[in-house]
mmCIF file of C-alpha atoms in Angstrom:
data_model
loop_
_atom_site.group_PDB
_atom_site.id
_atom_site.type_symbol
_atom_site.label_atom_id
_atom_site.label_comp_id
_atom_site.label_asym_id
_atom_site.label_seq_id
_atom_site.Cartn_x
_atom_site.Cartn_y
_atom_site.Cartn_z
ATOM 1 C CA UNK A 1 109.578 106.785 92.738
ATOM 2 C CA UNK A 2 112.633 104.523 95.232
ATOM 3 C CA UNK A 3 114.479 106.278 97.546
ATOM 4 C CA UNK A 4 118.022 105.387 97.704
ATOM 5 C CA UNK A 5 118.866 105.442 101.107
ATOM 6 C CA UNK A 6 122.021 104.135 99.754
ATOM 7 C CA UNK A 7 122.818 107.707 98.793
ATOM 8 C CA UNK A 8 122.795 109.498 101.881
ATOM 9 C CA UNK A 9 125.600 107.512 103.577
ATOM 10 C CA UNK A 10 124.033 104.329 104.750
ATOM 11 C CA UNK A 11 126.179 101.580 103.510
ATOM 12 C CA UNK A 12 124.901 97.927 102.557
ATOM 13 C CA UNK A 13 126.162 94.620 101.670
ATOM 14 C CA UNK A 14 123.782 93.828 98.502
ATOM 15 C CA UNK A 15 127.055 94.021 95.925
ATOM 16 C CA UNK A 16 127.599 90.914 94.008
ATOM 17 C CA UNK A 17 125.076 88.820 96.105
ATOM 18 C CA UNK A 18 122.087 88.523 93.283
ATOM 19 C CA UNK A 19 120.184 85.451 93.484
ATOM 20 C CA UNK A 20 118.167 86.159 90.886
ATOM 21 C CA UNK A 21 118.209 87.762 86.913
ATOM 22 C CA UNK A 22 114.316 89.196 87.806
ATOM 23 C CA UNK A 23 114.587 92.166 90.468
ATOM 24 C CA UNK A 24 112.168 90.996 93.187
ATOM 25 C CA UNK A 25 109.771 93.333 95.001
ATOM 26 C CA UNK A 26 108.395 93.472 98.583
ATOM 27 C CA UNK A 27 104.961 95.166 98.402
ATOM 28 C CA UNK A 28 102.951 96.062 102.253
ATOM 29 C CA UNK A 29 99.856 97.162 102.080
ATOM 30 C CA UNK A 30 97.443 98.455 105.147
ATOM 31 C CA UNK A 31 94.250 99.022 103.709
ATOM 32 C CA UNK A 32 92.956 100.611 107.109
ATOM 33 C CA UNK A 33 95.256 103.631 107.312
ATOM 34 C CA UNK A 34 93.335 106.957 106.857
ATOM 35 C CA UNK A 35 94.415 109.503 108.832
ATOM 36 C CA UNK A 36 96.973 112.003 108.976
ATOM 37 C CA UNK A 37 98.536 110.291 112.158
ATOM 38 C CA UNK A 38 98.860 107.345 109.858
ATOM 39 C CA UNK A 39 100.883 109.088 107.269
ATOM 40 C CA UNK A 40 103.397 109.931 109.806
ATOM 41 C CA UNK A 41 103.445 106.404 110.847
ATOM 42 C CA UNK A 42 103.937 105.149 107.342
ATOM 43 C CA UNK A 43 106.723 107.706 106.357
ATOM 44 C CA UNK A 44 108.717 106.875 109.855
ATOM 45 C CA UNK A 45 108.026 103.031 109.054
ATOM 46 C CA UNK A 46 109.489 103.813 105.202
ATOM 47 C CA UNK A 47 112.193 105.274 106.526
ATOM 48 C CA UNK A 48 112.908 102.372 109.198
ATOM 49 C CA UNK A 49 112.682 99.977 105.610
ATOM 50 C CA UNK A 50 115.949 102.474 104.388
ATOM 51 C CA UNK A 51 117.900 99.947 107.073
ATOM 52 C CA UNK A 52 117.218 97.007 105.291
ATOM 53 C CA UNK A 53 117.136 97.758 101.842
ATOM 54 C CA UNK A 54 118.171 101.036 99.471
ATOM 55 C CA UNK A 55 115.423 100.773 97.357
ATOM 56 C CA UNK A 56 111.653 101.802 99.053
ATOM 57 C CA UNK A 57 109.185 103.487 97.598
ATOM 58 C CA UNK A 58 106.022 104.159 99.465
ATOM 59 C CA UNK A 59 102.449 105.777 98.729
ATOM 60 C CA UNK A 60 99.142 106.628 100.244
ATOM 61 C CA UNK A 61 98.966 103.203 101.972
ATOM 62 C CA UNK A 62 101.581 100.813 100.483
ATOM 63 C CA UNK A 63 105.690 100.730 100.661
ATOM 64 C CA UNK A 64 107.744 98.865 98.379
ATOM 65 C CA UNK A 65 110.978 97.478 98.785
ATOM 66 C CA UNK A 66 113.676 96.129 96.165
ATOM 67 C CA UNK A 67 114.932 93.079 98.171
ATOM 68 C CA UNK A 68 117.180 91.695 95.503
ATOM 69 C CA UNK A 69 120.604 90.626 97.681
ATOM 70 C CA UNK A 70 118.753 91.071 100.857
ATOM 71 C CA UNK A 71 118.465 87.148 100.896
ATOM 72 C CA UNK A 72 122.192 86.968 101.719
ATOM 73 C CA UNK A 73 122.048 88.544 104.882
ATOM 74 C CA UNK A 74 118.375 87.514 106.034
ATOM 75 C CA UNK A 75 118.021 84.047 104.697
ATOM 76 C CA UNK A 76 114.803 83.126 102.223
ATOM 77 C CA UNK A 77 112.622 85.574 100.862
ATOM 78 C CA UNK A 78 110.174 84.708 103.687
ATOM 79 C CA UNK A 79 112.920 85.494 106.674
ATOM 80 C CA UNK A 80 113.332 88.923 104.416
ATOM 81 C CA UNK A 81 109.326 89.640 104.958
ATOM 82 C CA UNK A 82 109.616 88.303 108.580
ATOM 83 C CA UNK A 83 112.532 91.641 109.095
ATOM 84 C CA UNK A 84 110.613 94.088 107.021
ATOM 85 C CA UNK A 85 107.609 93.295 109.733
ATOM 86 C CA UNK A 86 109.701 93.564 112.511
ATOM 87 C CA UNK A 87 110.979 97.026 111.423
ATOM 88 C CA UNK A 88 107.447 98.362 110.862
ATOM 89 C CA UNK A 89 106.099 96.827 113.386
ATOM 90 C CA UNK A 90 107.237 100.072 115.829
ATOM 91 C CA UNK A 91 106.009 102.276 114.048
ATOM 92 C CA UNK A 92 102.645 101.138 112.924
ATOM 93 C CA UNK A 93 100.882 98.535 114.946
ATOM 94 C CA UNK A 94 98.306 97.140 112.257
ATOM 95 C CA UNK A 95 100.513 94.195 110.473
ATOM 96 C CA UNK A 96 99.993 94.838 106.666
ATOM 97 C CA UNK A 97 98.938 92.574 103.947
ATOM 98 C CA UNK A 98 102.235 91.817 102.029
ATOM 99 C CA UNK A 99 103.723 90.226 98.513
ATOM 100 C CA UNK A 100 107.091 89.241 96.644
ATOM 101 C CA UNK A 101 106.360 88.965 93.234
ATOM 102 C CA UNK A 102 109.103 89.734 90.247
ATOM 103 C CA UNK A 103 106.359 92.408 89.223
ATOM 104 C CA UNK A 104 105.334 95.528 90.907
ATOM 105 C CA UNK A 105 102.154 95.203 89.806
ATOM 106 C CA UNK A 106 101.880 91.600 90.377
ATOM 107 C CA UNK A 107 103.418 92.072 94.265
ATOM 108 C CA UNK A 108 100.586 95.327 94.600
ATOM 109 C CA UNK A 109 97.795 93.007 93.374
ATOM 110 C CA UNK A 110 99.078 90.052 95.556
ATOM 111 C CA UNK A 111 98.713 92.186 98.704
ATOM 112 C CA UNK A 112 95.463 93.505 98.451
ATOM 113 C CA UNK A 113 94.701 89.812 99.564
ATOM 114 C CA UNK A 114 94.250 89.351 103.114
ATOM 115 C CA UNK A 115 97.902 87.266 103.539
ATOM 116 C CA UNK A 116 101.484 87.463 103.096
ATOM 117 C CA UNK A 117 101.784 85.900 99.613
ATOM 118 C CA UNK A 118 104.868 84.894 97.483
ATOM 119 C CA UNK A 119 104.681 84.983 93.859
ATOM 120 C CA UNK A 120 107.377 82.390 92.234
ATOM 121 C CA UNK A 121 109.122 83.790 88.939
ATOM 122 C CA UNK A 122 106.803 82.611 86.506
ATOM 123 C CA UNK A 123 103.947 82.584 88.409
ATOM 124 C CA UNK A 124 103.202 86.178 88.275
ATOM 125 C CA UNK A 125 101.897 86.032 84.411
ATOM 126 C CA UNK A 126 99.081 83.372 85.477
ATOM 127 C CA UNK A 127 98.562 85.354 88.298
ATOM 128 C CA UNK A 128 98.018 88.587 86.448
ATOM 129 C CA UNK A 129 95.736 87.103 83.741
ATOM 130 C CA UNK A 130 93.291 85.951 85.907
ATOM 131 C CA UNK A 131 93.189 89.731 88.116
ATOM 132 C CA UNK A 132 90.211 92.407 86.439
ATOM 133 C CA UNK A 133 91.075 94.891 84.776
ATOM 134 C CA UNK A 134 91.024 97.689 87.743
ATOM 135 C CA UNK A 135 94.106 95.950 88.900
ATOM 136 C CA UNK A 136 95.791 98.750 86.650
ATOM 137 C CA UNK A 137 94.846 101.248 88.878
ATOM 138 C CA UNK A 138 97.425 99.682 91.394
ATOM 139 C CA UNK A 139 99.934 100.223 89.001
ATOM 140 C CA UNK A 140 103.032 102.858 89.527
ATOM 141 C CA UNK A 141 102.603 104.886 86.703
ATOM 142 C CA UNK A 142 103.677 108.420 85.337
ATOM 143 C CA UNK A 143 100.096 108.822 85.226
ATOM 144 C CA UNK A 144 97.478 110.375 86.994
ATOM 145 C CA UNK A 145 94.490 108.636 88.973
ATOM 146 C CA UNK A 146 92.285 109.651 86.859
ATOM 147 C CA UNK A 147 93.997 109.112 84.021
ATOM 148 C CA UNK A 148 94.134 105.120 85.107
ATOM 149 C CA UNK A 149 90.679 105.004 85.882
ATOM 150 C CA UNK A 150 89.548 106.452 82.038
ATOM 151 C CA UNK A 151 92.036 103.299 80.296
ATOM 152 C CA UNK A 152 90.269 101.295 82.887
ATOM 153 C CA UNK A 153 86.768 102.483 81.436
ATOM 154 C CA UNK A 154 88.037 102.623 77.719
ATOM 155 C CA UNK A 155 88.947 98.707 78.654
ATOM 156 C CA UNK A 156 85.209 97.463 80.375
ATOM 157 C CA UNK A 157 83.782 99.270 77.417
ATOM 158 C CA UNK A 158 85.777 97.095 74.728
ATOM 159 C CA UNK A 159 84.696 94.723 76.935
ATOM 160 C CA UNK A 160 88.191 93.820 78.157
ATOM 161 C CA UNK A 161 87.433 92.571 81.909
ATOM 162 C CA UNK A 162 90.908 90.664 82.848
ATOM 163 C CA UNK A 163 94.474 92.121 82.277
ATOM 164 C CA UNK A 164 94.771 88.800 80.581
ATOM 165 C CA UNK A 165 92.132 89.824 77.885
ATOM 166 C CA UNK A 166 94.416 93.193 78.238
ATOM 167 C CA UNK A 167 97.592 91.095 77.231
ATOM 168 C CA UNK A 168 95.845 88.878 74.396
ATOM 169 C CA UNK A 169 94.971 92.526 72.539
ATOM 170 C CA UNK A 170 98.146 93.322 70.013
ATOM 171 C CA UNK A 171 100.075 96.134 70.674
ATOM 172 C CA UNK A 172 99.059 97.956 67.593
ATOM 173 C CA UNK A 173 95.263 97.125 67.814
ATOM 174 C CA UNK A 174 95.655 98.220 72.014
ATOM 175 C CA UNK A 175 96.852 101.462 71.183
ATOM 176 C CA UNK A 176 93.866 102.144 68.044
ATOM 177 C CA UNK A 177 91.332 100.840 69.962
ATOM 178 C CA UNK A 178 92.351 102.502 73.742
ATOM 179 C CA UNK A 179 94.555 105.792 73.344
ATOM 180 C CA UNK A 180 97.500 106.058 75.474
ATOM 181 C CA UNK A 181 97.839 104.530 78.883
#
């Protein structure tokens, strides 16, 4: 769920500045956060990012921010990443892996790699098609982890090993063979 920091009385100069027709997401991922102190630091970093973007979501070891319109204030998307990294650096000493994409799943998958990556609009489909089916576990869905793990296991049982293989199944066939995801 995104926190709308604009609703808390903060003002943002993002109206009318949309440069793309597809929303873009910055995903920051810290694979080494595990303790209670890190949870507090991540929460503080999430609030700090709320000063940059009105759309901020966080999980156990990641933060996502909507970056539409931020390019007008910060420059290109790489400048937005630099501003976000500066914002979280005071709260978390470990640098995150990060990625920007038009798809939240593509951004989350690309942020699992050991670099900051920028997926241009149109590259996400090809990028996701190559990803293992386990990438679904990174999806932000109103499903429990257990339900997603069960869906991934059903995919493996049917021989579906990549997201591209899953995408090639027709929707009727998908529901009949895999059940609800």
